[in-house]
Short mmCIF file of C-alpha atoms and ligand atoms in Angstrom, two decimals:
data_model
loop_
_atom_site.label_atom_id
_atom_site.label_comp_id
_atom_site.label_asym_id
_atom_site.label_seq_id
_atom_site.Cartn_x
_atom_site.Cartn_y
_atom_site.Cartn_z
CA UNK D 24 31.34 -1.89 -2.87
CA UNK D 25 28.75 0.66 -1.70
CA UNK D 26 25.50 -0.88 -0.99
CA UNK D 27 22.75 2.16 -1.43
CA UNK D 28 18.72 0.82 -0.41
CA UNK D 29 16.09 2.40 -2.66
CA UNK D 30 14.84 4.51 0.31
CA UNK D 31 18.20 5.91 0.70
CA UNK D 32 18.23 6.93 -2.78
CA UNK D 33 14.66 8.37 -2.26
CA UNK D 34 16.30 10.06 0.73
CA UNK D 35 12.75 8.78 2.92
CA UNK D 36 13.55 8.40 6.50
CA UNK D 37 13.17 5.08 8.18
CA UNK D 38 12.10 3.26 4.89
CA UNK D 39 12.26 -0.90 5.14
CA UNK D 40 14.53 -0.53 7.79
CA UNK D 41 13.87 -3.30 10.40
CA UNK D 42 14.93 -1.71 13.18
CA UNK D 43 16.27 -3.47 16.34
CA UNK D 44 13.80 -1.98 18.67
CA UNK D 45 10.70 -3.09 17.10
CA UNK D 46 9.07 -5.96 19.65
CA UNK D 47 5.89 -7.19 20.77
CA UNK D 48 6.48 -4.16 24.08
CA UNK D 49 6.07 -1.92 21.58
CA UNK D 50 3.17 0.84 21.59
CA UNK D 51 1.17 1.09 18.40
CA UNK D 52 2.59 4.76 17.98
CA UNK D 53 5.87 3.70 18.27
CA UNK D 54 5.27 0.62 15.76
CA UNK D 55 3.93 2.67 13.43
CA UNK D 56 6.99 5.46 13.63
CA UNK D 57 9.45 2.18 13.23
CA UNK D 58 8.01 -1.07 11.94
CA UNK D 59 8.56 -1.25 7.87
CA UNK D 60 6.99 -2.58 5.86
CA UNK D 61 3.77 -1.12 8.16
CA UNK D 62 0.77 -3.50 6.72
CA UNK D 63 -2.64 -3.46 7.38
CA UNK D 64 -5.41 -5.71 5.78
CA UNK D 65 -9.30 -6.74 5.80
CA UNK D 66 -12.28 -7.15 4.40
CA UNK D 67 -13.91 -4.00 2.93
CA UNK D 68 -16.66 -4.84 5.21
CA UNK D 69 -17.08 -6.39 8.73
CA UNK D 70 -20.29 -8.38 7.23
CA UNK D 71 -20.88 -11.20 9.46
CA UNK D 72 -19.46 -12.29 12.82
CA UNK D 73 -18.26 -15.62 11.27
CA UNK D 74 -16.75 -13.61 8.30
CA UNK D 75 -14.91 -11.04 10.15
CA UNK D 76 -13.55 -13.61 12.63
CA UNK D 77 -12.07 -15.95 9.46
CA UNK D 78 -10.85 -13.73 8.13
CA UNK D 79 -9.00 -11.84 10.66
CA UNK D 80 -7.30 -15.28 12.54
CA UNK D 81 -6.48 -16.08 8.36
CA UNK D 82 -4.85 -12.92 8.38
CA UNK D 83 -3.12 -13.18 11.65
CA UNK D 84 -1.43 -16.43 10.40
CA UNK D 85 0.27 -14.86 7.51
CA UNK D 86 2.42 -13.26 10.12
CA UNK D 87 3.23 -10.42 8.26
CA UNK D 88 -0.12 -7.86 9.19
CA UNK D 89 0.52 -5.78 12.13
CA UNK D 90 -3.47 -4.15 11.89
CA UNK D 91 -6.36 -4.95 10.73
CA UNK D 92 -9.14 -3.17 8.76
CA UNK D 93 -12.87 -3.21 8.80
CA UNK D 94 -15.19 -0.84 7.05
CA UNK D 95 -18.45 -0.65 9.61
CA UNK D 96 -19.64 2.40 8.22
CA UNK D 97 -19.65 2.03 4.22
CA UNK D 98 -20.03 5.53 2.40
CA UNK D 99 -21.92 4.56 -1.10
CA UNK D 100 -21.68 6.56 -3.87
CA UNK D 101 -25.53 5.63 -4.78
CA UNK D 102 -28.10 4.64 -2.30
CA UNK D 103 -29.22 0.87 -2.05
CA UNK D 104 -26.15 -0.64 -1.94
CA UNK D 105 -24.91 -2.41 1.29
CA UNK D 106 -23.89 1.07 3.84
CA UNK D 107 -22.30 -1.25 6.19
CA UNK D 108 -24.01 -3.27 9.46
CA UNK D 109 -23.15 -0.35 11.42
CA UNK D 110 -22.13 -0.43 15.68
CA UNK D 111 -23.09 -4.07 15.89
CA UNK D 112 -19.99 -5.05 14.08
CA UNK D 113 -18.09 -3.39 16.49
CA UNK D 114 -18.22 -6.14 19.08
CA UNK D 115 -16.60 -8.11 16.45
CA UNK D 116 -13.75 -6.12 16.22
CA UNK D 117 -12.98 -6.56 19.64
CA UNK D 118 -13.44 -10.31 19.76
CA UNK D 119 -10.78 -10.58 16.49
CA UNK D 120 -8.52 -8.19 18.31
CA UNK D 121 -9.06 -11.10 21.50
CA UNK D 122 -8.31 -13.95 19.29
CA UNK D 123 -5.43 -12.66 17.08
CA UNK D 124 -3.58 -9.81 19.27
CA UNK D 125 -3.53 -7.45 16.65
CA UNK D 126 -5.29 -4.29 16.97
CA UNK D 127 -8.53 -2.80 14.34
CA UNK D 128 -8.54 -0.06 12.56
CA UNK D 129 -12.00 1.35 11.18
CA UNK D 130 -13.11 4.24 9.01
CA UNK D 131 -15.20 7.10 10.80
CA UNK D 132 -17.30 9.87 9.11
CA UNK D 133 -19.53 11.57 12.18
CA UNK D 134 -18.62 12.20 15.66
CA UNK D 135 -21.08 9.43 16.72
CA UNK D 136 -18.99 7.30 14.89
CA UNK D 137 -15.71 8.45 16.43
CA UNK D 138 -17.33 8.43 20.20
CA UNK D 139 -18.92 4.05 18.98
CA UNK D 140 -15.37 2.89 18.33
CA UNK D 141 -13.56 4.41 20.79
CA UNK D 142 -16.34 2.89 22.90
CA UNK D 143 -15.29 -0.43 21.69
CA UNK D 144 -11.42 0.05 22.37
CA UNK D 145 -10.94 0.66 18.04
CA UNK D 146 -7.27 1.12 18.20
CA UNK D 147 -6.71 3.21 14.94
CA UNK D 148 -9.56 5.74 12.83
CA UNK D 149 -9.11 6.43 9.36
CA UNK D 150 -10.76 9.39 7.44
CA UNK D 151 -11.99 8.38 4.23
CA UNK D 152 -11.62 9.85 0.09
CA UNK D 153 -15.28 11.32 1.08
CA UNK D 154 -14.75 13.03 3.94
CA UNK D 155 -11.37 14.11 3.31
CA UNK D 156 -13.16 16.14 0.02
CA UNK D 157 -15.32 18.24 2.91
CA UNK D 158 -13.77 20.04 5.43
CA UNK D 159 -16.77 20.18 7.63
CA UNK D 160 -17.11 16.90 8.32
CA UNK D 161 -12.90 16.96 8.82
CA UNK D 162 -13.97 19.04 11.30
CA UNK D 163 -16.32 17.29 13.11
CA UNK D 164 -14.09 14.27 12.85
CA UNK D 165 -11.44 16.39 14.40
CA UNK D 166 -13.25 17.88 16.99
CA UNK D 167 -15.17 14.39 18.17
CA UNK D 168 -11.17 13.31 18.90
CA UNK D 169 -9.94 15.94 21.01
CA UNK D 170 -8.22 14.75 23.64
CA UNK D 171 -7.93 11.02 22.34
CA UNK D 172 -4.62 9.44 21.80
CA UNK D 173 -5.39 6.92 19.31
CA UNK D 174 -3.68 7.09 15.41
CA UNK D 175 -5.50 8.67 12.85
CA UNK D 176 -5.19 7.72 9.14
CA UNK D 177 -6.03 10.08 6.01
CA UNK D 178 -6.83 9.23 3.11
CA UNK D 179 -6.45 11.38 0.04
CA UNK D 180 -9.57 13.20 -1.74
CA UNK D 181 -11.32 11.97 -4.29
CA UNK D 182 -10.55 14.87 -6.31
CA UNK D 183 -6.66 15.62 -6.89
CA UNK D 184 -6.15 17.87 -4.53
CA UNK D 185 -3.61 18.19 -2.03
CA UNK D 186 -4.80 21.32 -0.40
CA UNK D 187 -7.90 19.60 0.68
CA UNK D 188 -5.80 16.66 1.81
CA UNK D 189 -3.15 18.79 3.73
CA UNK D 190 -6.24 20.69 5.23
CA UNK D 191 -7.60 17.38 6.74
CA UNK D 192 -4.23 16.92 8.02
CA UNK D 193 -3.71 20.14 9.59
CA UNK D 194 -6.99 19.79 11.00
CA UNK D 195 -6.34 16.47 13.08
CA UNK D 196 -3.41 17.66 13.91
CA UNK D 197 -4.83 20.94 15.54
CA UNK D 198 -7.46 18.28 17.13
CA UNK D 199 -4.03 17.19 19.33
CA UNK D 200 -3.08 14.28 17.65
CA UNK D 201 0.25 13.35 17.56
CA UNK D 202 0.06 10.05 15.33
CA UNK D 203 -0.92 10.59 11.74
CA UNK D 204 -0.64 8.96 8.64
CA UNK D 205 -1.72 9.55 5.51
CA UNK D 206 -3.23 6.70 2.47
CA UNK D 207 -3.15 7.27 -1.04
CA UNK D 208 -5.84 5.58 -2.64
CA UNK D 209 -5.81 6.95 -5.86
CA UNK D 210 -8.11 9.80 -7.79
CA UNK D 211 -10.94 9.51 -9.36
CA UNK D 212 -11.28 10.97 -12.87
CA UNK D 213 -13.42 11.12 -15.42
CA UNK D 214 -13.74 8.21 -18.56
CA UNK D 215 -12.06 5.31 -18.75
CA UNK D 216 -8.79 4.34 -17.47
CA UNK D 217 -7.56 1.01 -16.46
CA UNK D 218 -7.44 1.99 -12.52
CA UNK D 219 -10.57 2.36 -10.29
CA UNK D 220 -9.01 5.19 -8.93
CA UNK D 221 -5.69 6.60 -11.07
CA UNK D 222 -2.75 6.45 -8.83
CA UNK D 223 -1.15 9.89 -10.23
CA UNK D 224 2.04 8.94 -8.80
CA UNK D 225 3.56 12.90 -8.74
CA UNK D 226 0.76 13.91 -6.55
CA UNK D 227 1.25 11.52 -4.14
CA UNK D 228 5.02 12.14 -4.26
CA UNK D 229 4.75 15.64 -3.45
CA UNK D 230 2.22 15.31 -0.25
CA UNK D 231 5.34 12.84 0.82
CA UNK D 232 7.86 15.83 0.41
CA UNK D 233 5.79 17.96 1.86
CA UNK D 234 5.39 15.50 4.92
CA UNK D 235 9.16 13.48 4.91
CA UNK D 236 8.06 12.18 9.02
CA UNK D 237 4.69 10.67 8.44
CA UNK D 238 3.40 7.73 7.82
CA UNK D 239 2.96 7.28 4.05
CA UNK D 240 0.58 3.97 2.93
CA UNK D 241 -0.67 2.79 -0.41
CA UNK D 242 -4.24 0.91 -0.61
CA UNK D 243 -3.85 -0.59 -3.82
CA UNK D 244 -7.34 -1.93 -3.49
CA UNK D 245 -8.99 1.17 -4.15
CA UNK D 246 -6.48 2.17 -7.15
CA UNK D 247 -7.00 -0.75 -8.92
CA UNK D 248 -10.43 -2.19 -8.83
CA UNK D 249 -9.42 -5.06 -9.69
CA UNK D 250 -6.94 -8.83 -8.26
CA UNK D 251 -5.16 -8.41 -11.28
CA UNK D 252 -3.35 -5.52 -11.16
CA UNK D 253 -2.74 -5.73 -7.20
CA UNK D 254 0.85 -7.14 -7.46
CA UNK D 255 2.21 -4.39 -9.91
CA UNK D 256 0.65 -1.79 -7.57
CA UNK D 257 1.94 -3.07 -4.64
CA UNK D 258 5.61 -3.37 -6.11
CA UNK D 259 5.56 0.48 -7.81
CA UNK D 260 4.36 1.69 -4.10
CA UNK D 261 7.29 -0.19 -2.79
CA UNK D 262 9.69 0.79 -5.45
CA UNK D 263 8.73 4.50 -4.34
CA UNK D 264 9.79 3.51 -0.79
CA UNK D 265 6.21 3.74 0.48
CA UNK D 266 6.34 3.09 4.06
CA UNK D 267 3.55 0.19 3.77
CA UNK D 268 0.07 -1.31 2.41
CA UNK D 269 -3.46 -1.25 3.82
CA UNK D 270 -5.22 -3.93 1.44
CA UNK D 271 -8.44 -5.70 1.15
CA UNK D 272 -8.78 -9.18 2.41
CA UNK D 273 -11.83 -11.80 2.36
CA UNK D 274 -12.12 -15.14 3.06
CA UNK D 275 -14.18 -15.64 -0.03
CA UNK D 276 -14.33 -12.41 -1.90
CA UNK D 277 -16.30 -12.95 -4.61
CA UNK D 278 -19.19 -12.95 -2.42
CA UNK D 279 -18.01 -10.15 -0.42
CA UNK D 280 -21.11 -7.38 0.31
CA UNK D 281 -19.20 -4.59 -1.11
CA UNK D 282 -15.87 -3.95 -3.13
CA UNK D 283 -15.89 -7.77 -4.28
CA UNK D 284 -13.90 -7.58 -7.45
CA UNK D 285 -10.68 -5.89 -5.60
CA UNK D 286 -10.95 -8.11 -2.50
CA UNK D 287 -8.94 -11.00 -2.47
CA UNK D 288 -8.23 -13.94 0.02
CA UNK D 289 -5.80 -13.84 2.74
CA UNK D 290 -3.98 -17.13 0.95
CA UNK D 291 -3.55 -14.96 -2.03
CA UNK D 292 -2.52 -11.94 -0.18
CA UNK D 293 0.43 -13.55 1.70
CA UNK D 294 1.70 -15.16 -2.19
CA UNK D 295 1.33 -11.32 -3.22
CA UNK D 296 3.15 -10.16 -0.05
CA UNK D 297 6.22 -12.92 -0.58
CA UNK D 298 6.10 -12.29 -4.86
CA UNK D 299 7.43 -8.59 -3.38
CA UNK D 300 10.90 -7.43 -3.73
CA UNK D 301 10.49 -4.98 -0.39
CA UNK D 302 14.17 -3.98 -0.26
CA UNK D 303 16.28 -3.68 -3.22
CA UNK D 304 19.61 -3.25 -2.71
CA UNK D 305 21.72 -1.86 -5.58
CA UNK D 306 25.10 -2.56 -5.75
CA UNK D 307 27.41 0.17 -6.60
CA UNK D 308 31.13 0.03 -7.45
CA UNK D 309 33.40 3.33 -7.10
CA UNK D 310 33.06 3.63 -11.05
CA UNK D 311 29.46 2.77 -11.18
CA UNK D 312 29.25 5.41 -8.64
CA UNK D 313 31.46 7.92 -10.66
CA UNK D 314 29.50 7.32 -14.05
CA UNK D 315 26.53 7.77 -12.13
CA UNK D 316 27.33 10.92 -11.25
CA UNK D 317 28.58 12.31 -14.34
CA UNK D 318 25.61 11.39 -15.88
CA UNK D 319 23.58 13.28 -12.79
CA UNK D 320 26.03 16.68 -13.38
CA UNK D 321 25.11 16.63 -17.13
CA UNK D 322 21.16 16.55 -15.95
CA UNK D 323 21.96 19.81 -13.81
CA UNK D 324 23.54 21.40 -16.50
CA UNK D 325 20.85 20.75 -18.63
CA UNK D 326 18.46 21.90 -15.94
CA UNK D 327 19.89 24.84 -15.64
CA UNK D 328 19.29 25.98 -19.43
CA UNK D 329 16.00 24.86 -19.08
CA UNK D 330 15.52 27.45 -16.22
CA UNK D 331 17.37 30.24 -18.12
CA UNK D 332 15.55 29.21 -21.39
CA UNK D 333 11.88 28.81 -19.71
CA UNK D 334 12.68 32.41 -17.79
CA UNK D 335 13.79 34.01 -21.23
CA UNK D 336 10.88 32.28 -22.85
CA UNK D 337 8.70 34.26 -20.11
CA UNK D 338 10.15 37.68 -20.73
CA UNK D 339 9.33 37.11 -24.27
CA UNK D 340 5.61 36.29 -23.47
CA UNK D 341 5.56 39.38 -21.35
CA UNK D 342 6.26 41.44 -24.12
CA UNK D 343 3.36 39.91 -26.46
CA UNK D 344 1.34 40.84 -23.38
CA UNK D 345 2.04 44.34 -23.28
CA UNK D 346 2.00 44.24 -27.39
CA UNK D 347 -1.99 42.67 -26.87
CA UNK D 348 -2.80 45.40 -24.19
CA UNK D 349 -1.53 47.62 -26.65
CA UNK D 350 -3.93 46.32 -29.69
CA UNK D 351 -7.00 45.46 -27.27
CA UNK D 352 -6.66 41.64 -27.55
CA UNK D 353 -7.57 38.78 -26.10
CA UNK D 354 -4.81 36.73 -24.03
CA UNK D 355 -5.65 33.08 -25.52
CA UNK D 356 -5.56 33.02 -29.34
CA UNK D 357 -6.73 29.49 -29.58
CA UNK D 358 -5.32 29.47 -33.11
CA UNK D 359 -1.82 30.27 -32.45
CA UNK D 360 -1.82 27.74 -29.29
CA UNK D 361 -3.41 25.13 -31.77
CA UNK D 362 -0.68 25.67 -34.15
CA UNK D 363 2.08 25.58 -31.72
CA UNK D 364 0.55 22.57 -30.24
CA UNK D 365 0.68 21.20 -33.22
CA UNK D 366 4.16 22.15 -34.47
CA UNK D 367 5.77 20.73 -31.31
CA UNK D 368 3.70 17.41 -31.16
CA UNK D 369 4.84 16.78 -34.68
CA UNK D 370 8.39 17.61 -33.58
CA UNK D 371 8.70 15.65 -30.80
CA UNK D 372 7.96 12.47 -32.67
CA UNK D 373 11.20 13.28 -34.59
CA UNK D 374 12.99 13.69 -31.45
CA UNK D 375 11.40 10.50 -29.54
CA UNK D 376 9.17 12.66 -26.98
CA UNK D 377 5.54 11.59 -26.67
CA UNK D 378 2.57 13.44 -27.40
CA UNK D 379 1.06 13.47 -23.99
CA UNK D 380 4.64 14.71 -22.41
CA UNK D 381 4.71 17.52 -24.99
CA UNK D 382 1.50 18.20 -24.35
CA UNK D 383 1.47 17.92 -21.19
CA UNK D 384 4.88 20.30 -20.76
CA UNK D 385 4.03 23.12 -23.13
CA UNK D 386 0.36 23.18 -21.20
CA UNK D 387 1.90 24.37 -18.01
CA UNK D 388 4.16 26.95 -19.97
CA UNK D 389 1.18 28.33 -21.69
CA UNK D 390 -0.48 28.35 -18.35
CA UNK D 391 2.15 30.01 -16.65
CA UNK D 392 2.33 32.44 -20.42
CA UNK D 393 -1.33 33.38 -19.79
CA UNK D 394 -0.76 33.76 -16.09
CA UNK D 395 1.63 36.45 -16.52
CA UNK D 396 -0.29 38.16 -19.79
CA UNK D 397 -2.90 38.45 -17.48
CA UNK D 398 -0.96 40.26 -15.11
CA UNK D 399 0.62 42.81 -17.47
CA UNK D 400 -3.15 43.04 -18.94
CA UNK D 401 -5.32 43.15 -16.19
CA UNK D 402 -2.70 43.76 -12.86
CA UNK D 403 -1.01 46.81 -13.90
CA UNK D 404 2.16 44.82 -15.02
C1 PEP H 508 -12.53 1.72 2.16
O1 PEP H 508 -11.36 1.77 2.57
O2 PEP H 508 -13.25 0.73 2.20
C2 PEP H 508 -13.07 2.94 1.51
C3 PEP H 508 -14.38 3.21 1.48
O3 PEP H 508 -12.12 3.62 0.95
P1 PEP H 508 -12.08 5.07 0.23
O4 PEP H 508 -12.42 6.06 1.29
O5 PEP H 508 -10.65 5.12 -0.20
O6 PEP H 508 -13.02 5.01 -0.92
MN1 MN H 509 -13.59 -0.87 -0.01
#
């Protein structure tokens, strides 16, 4: 029997593995580089004394947080709502971190921010969706923490953009520090959909590839918007062999100052955290294992016709571009990508492939079609 854990199969280092060495000795740095599931929680807001103290002992008794959160600065989208109570809360902070042992994590914006909670012995800063969108304040983040040892957490951008979020990155890492991890909290986009913030799974996939060592955390808060879709976040982030959570906790969260409709009790939030299947093992036998693998050989094979296809596919469009040099056209003929958009769509309900993948495939061939047309037109190709 060969016993294969999701994160192996992911091939992510260090995933759910509770590893011998992980102790109450242990630094925070080093906790965070071992300690899986990694989960922090708390309110949105410190808003009170009284409510920041509840909830952070009600936290501490689930067992299972090793941080805990607290927004002191809140960046609104409009003006008028509650912009959090500012420094005062930090002396709060410290008093939970007294009472429960576990250390605070808060999100900074400004360098006076950075400079008030190192002042009050904040263990952990996190850069926020809105200042990860704007490099200079990255960069005044980055600069206020030269020299400082504490972890740094980064969230993603608003926008869907992981150049922006690798830039904040590369920018606290230039700062000197050596602890980083980054958040995906989900993208905001335009209309409805069901999330606050749409996960896109793929993007947040790829800034793992592109960084295998680092801490990699899910707020499923701030995707969803929502209690009710919390679980099923939670468990897809864990299915993807996320490394941990940060999540919003209030001892009574419908009357919570800000974010009140995601927040949810730290009662609830421990059912959520034991409803979890963190580690599933799969079970393989030798012929699972061979059957497996036949079936993953006939997926390379296929890929690789895909590649020649998509790269004969190309040479074709490279012709029609020097043909439309040739005849003084213009690259996009909405017409004829109408048509073929519609040809295909109509197709692929024949052959059980859905619109939006169809659509969503032959977009990025056409883009890569008009990429190249423009080349041969306009590049001398
Ligand atoms: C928060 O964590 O409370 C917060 C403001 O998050 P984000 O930066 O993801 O919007
Ligand atoms: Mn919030």
């Amino acid at each position: 029997m060969c016993c294969y854990r999701v994160s192996q199969i992911f091939n992510f280092s260090n995933i759910f593995m509770m590893d011998q060495r992980i102790n109450n000795q242990m630094t925070l740095s080093e906790k965070i580089q071992l300690k899986r599931p990694f989960i922090i929680a708390g309110p949105c807001s410190a808003e009170t004394e009284e409510q920041y103290i509840s909830t952070a002992l009600q936290l501490a008794d689930l067992g299972k947080i090793d941080v805990l959160r607290a927004g002191i600065w809140k960046p609104r989208t409009r003006p008028g709502s509650f912009e959090g109570v500012g420094s005062v809360g930090l002396p709060w902070l410290q008093q939970a971190k007294k009472l429960t042992g576990l250390p605070v994590a808060v999100e900074v914006a400004t360098a006076k921010q950075v400079e008030d909670a190192l002042a009050h012995d904040v263990d952990i800063v996190w850069v926020g969706a809105r200042s990860t969108v704007n490099p200079f304040s990255v960069q005044e983040i980055a600069d206020a923490l030269k020299g400082v040892k504490i972890p740094v957490l980064i969230k993603n951008p608003i926008n869907p953009d992981l150049e922006l979020w690798t830039g904040a990155f590369e920018r606290i890492q230039k700062a000197g520090i050596e602890s980083i991890g980054l958040i995906h909290r989900g993208f905001s986009s335009y209309g409805n959909t069901e999330y606050r913030n749409a996960p896109m799974w793929h993007l947040a996939i790829e800034m793992r590839r592109r960084h295998p060592e680092i801490l990699f955390l899910n707020d499923p808060s701030h995707i969803c918007g929502n209690r009710h879709m919390l679980q099923d976040v939670i468990q897809a982030a864990v299915d993807l062999a996320y490394d941990g959570i940060i999540i919003e906790s209030h001892i009574d969260p419908d009357n919570a100052w800000s974010d009140a409709s995601q927040q949810i009790t730290p009662a609830v939030l421990g059912e959520m955290l034991n409803n979890i299947n963190w580690e599933k093992e799969i079970n393989l036998t030798p012929s699972d294992e061979r059957a497996l693998n036949e079936l993953r050989d006939q997926i390379d094979q296929m890929d690789d016709e895909l590649m020649l296809l998509l790269s004969k596919r190309m040479k074709v469009s490279d012709k029609i571009g020097h043909y439309k040099k040739e005849k003084n056209m213009t690259i996009l003929q909405m017409k004829r990508w109408n048509d073929i958009l519609e040809r295909l769509t109509r197709k692929g309900d024949k052959l059980n492939l859905s619109d939006d993948f169809i659509v969503r495939y032959f977009n990025a061939i056409h883009m890569e079609s008009i990429r190249r047309q423009d080349s041969v037109i306009n590049g001398g190709g």
